[in-house]
Coordinates of C-alpha atoms and ligand atoms in Angstrom, one line a residue:
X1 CA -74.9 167.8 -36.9
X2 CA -71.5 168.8 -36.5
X3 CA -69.2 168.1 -39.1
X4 CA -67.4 165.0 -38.1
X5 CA -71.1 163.2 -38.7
X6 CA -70.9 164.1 -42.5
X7 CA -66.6 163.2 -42.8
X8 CA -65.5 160.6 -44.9
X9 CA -62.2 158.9 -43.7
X10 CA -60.0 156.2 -43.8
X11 CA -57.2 154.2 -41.8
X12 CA -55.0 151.5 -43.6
X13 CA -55.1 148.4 -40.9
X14 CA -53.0 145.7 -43.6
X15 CA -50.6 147.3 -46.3
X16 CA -49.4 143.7 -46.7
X17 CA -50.2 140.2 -48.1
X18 CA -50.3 136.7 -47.7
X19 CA -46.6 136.6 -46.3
X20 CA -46.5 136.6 -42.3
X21 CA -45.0 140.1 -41.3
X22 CA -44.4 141.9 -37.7
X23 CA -44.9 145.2 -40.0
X24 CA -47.7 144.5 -42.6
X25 CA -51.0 142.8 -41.7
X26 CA -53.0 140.7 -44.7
X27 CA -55.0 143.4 -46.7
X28 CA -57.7 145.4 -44.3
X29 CA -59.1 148.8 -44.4
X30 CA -61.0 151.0 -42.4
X31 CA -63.1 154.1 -43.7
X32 CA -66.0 155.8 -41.3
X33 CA -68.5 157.8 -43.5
X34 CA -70.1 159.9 -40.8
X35 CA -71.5 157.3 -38.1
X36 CA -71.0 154.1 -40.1
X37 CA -67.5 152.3 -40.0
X38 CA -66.8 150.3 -43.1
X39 CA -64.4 147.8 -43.4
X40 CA -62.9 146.7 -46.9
X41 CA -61.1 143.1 -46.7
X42 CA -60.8 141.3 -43.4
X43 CA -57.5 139.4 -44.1
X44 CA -55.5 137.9 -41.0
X45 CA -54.9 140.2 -38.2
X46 CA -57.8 142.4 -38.7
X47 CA -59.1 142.2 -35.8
X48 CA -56.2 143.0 -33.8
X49 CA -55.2 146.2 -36.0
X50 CA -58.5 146.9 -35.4
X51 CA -58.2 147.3 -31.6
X52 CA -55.4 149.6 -32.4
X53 CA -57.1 151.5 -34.4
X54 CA -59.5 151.9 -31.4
X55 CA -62.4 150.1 -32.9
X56 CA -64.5 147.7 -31.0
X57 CA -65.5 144.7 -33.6
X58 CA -69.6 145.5 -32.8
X59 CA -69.1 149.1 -34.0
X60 CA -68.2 147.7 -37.5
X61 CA -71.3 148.0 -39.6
X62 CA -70.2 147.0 -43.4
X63 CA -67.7 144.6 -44.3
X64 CA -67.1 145.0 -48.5
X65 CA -64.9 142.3 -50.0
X66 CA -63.0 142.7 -53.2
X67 CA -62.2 139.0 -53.8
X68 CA -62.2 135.9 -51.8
X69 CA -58.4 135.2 -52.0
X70 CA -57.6 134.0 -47.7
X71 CA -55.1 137.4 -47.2
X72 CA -58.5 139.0 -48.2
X73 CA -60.8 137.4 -46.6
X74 CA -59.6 135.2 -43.4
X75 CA -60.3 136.7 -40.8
X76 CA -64.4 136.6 -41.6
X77 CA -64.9 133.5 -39.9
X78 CA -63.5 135.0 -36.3
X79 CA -65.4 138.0 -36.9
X80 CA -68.4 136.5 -37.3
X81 CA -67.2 133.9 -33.9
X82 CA -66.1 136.8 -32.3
X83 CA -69.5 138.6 -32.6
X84 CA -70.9 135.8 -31.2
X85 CA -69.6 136.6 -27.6
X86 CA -70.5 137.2 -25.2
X87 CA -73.9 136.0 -26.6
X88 CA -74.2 138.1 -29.6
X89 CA -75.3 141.1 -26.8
X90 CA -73.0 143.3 -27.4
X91 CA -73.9 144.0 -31.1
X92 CA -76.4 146.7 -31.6
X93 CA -76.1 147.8 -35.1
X94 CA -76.8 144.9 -38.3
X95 CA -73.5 143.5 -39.9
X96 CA -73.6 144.1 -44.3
X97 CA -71.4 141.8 -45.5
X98 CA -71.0 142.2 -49.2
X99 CA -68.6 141.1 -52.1
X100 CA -68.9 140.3 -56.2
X101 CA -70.6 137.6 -57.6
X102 CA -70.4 134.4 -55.8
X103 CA -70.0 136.0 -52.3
X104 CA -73.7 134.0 -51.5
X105 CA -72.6 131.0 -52.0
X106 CA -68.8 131.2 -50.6
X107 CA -70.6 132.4 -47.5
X108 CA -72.6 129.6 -47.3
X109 CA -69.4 127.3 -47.5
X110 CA -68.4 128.6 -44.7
X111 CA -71.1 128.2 -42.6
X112 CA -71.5 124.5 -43.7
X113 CA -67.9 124.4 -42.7
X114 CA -68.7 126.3 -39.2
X115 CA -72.5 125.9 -38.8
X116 CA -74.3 127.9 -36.2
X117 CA -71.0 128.9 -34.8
X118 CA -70.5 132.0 -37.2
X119 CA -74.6 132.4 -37.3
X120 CA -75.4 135.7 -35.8
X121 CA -79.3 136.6 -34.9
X122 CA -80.5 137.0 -38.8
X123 CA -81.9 140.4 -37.8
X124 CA -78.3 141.4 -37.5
X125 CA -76.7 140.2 -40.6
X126 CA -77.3 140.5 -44.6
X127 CA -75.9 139.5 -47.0
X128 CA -75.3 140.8 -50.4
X129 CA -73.8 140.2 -54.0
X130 CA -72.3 142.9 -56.5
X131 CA -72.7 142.1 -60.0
X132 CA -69.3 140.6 -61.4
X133 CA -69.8 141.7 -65.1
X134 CA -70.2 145.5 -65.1
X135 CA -70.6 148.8 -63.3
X136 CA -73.0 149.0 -60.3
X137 CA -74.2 151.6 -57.9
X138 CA -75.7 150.9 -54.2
X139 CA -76.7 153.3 -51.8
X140 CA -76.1 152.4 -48.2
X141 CA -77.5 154.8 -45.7
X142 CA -75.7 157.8 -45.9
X143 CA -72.8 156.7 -48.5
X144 CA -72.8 155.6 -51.9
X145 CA -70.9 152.4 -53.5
X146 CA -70.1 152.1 -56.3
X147 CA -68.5 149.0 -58.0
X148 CA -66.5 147.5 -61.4
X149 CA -65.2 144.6 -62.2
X150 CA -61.2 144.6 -62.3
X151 CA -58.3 141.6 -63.4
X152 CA -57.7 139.3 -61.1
X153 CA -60.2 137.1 -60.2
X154 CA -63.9 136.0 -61.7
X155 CA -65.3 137.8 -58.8
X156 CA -62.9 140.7 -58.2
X157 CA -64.6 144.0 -58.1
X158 CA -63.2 147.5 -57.2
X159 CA -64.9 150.1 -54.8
X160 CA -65.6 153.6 -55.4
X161 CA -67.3 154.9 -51.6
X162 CA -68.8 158.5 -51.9
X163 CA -69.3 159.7 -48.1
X164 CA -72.1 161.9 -46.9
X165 CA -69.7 165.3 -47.4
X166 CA -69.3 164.3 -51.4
X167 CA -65.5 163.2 -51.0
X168 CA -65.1 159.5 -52.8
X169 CA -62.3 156.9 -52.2
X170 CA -61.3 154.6 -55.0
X171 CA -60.1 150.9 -53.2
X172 CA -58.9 148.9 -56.1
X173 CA -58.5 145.4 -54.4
X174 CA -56.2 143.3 -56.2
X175 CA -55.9 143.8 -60.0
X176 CA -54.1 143.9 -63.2
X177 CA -53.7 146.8 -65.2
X178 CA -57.6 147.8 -65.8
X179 CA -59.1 150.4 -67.9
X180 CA -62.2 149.4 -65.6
X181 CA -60.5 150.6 -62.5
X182 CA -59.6 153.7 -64.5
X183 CA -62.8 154.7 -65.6
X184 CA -64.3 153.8 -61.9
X185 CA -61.6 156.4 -60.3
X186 CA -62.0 159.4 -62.6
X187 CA -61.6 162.5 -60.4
X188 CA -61.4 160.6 -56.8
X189 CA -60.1 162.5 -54.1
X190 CA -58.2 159.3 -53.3
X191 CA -57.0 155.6 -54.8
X192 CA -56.1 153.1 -52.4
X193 CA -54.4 150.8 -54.9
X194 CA -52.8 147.6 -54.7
X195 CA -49.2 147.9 -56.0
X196 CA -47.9 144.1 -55.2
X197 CA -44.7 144.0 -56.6
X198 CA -41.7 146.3 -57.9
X199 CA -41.6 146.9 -61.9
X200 CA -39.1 144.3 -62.2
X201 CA -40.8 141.9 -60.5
X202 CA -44.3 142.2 -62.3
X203 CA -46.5 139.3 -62.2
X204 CA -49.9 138.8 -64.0
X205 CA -53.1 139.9 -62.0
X206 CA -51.1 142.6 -60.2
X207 CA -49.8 146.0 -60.4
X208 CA -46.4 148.0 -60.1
X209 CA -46.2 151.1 -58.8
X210 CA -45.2 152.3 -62.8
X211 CA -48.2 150.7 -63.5
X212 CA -50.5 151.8 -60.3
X213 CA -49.5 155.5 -61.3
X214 CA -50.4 155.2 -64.9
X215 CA -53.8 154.3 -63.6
X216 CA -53.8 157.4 -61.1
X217 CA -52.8 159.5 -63.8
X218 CA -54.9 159.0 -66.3
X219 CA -58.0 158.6 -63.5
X220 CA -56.7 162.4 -62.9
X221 CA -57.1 161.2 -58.9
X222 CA -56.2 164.0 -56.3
X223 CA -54.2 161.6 -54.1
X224 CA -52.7 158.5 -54.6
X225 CA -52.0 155.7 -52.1
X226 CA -50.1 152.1 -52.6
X227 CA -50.6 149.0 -50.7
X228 CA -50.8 145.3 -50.7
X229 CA -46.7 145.2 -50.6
X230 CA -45.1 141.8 -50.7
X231 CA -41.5 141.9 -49.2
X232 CA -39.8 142.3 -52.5
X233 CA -41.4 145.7 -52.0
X234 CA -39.4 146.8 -48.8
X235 CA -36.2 146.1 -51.0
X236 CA -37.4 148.6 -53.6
X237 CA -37.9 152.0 -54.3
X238 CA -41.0 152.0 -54.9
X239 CA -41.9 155.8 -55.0
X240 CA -39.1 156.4 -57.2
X241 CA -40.8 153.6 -59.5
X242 CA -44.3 155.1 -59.2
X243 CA -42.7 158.7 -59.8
X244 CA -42.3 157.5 -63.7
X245 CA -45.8 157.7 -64.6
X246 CA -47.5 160.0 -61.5
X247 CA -46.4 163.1 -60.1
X248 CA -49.3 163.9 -57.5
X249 CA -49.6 163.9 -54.1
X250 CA -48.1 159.8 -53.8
X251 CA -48.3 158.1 -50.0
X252 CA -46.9 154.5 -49.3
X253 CA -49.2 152.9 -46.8
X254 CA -48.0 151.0 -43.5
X255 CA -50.2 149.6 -41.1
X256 CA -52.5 152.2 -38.9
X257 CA -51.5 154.9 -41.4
X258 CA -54.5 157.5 -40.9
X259 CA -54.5 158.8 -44.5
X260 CA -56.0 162.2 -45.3
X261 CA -58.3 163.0 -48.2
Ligands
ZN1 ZN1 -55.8 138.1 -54.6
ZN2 ZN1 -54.1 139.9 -52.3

């Protein structure tokens, strides 16, 4: 095993939101713990960034959603179409699709919506729920989620992945201010944290990037990384507004970013 097996890591595919953009996809991540590539949110344009990334759709293993708003999860139904040709053949490997309470039965809707269309071979696809109302822990072959509920929607959950070399990664989804997601990133070697809108601009059931460094700070996490940016964002300084409350290594995500941990 060489090390690369054991590596936890992590691309940004969307840094953006439900507003069409050239430069920011709808929400998306990408993190490969050793052989298994995970992705967190499939909002529009995932699949493209995905390509870019040099990631074939059948090599995808776990999909994890944080809430079932459409820049979060739209672009699950042409995933699951997509997997579909040429004749399901060309996936190997079962599809995990996950999410918080609720995520049974909003798949379902879909496929009465779709039917058979986004049916793959049942031997390639489960399905599972987190619980909604407090902290859980799942292990998945060779990583470790854990989840916890956060404020923004009934079934919003946060993520914390620990990868087969011990290194964890915090992915907050979108939330308010949450002593939840606090407690749930205590010591990460990195948050991915939605930081919607500037400090001026703050809206309930999102975060600043004042507010989004409070929460790294206290959490004590070793790197700090904001996304989700509507376009108010790109008219901001938004490290200079995150640089109130957190002084630790602080990146700003864009689309393909390969972040470090
Ligand atoms: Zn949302
Ligand atoms: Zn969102």
């Amino acid at each position: 095993m060489n090390s690369n097996d054991s590596k936890l890591s992590v691309t940004i595919l969307g840094s953006g939101t439900c507003v069409p953009s050239l430069k920011r996809s709808s929400c998306s991540l990408l993190m490969r713990a050793g052989n298994n590539i995970l992705l967190f949110d499939s909002g529009a344009g995932t699949m493209r960034r995905l390509l870019e990334a040099g990631v074939e759709i059948f090599e995808v293993s776990f999909i994890f959603y944080s809430h079932f708003h459409p820049d979060h999860t739209g672009e699950l139904v042409p995933f699951l179409f997509s997997n579909k040709y040429p004749e399901g053949s060309s996936r190997k490997r079962p599809l995990t699709l996950a999410g918080g309470t609720g995520f049974l039965k909003f798949y379902e809707n879909l496929k009465l919506a779709y039917g058979h269309w986004i049916e793959l071979n049942p031997d390639l696809v489960n399905i599972t729920e987190f619980d909604n109302t407090c902290h859980g822990t799942r292990r998945f072959d060779n990583f470790k989620a854990e989840t916890i509920p956060v404020e923004h929607n009934p079934e919003s959950i946060a993520y914390r992945i620990t990868g087969p070399d011990g290194a964890s990664v915090v992915y907050s989804g979108d939330t308010d201010f949450s002593d939840n997601l606090i407690m749930l990133s205590k010591g990460a070697d990195l948050l991915i944290c939605e930081s919607a809108l500037p400090d001026a601009l703050k809206v309930k059931g999102h975060l600043t990037p004042s507010q989004a460094g409070d929460i790294a700070k206290r959490a004590n996490v070793r790197k700090l990384v904001l996304t989700h940016f509507y376009p108010e964002c790109d008219q901001a300084d938004i490290e200079k507004e995150c640089r109130k409350t957190y002084s630790g290594p602080l990146v700003l995500a864009e689309d393909l970013m390969a972040i470090d941990i």
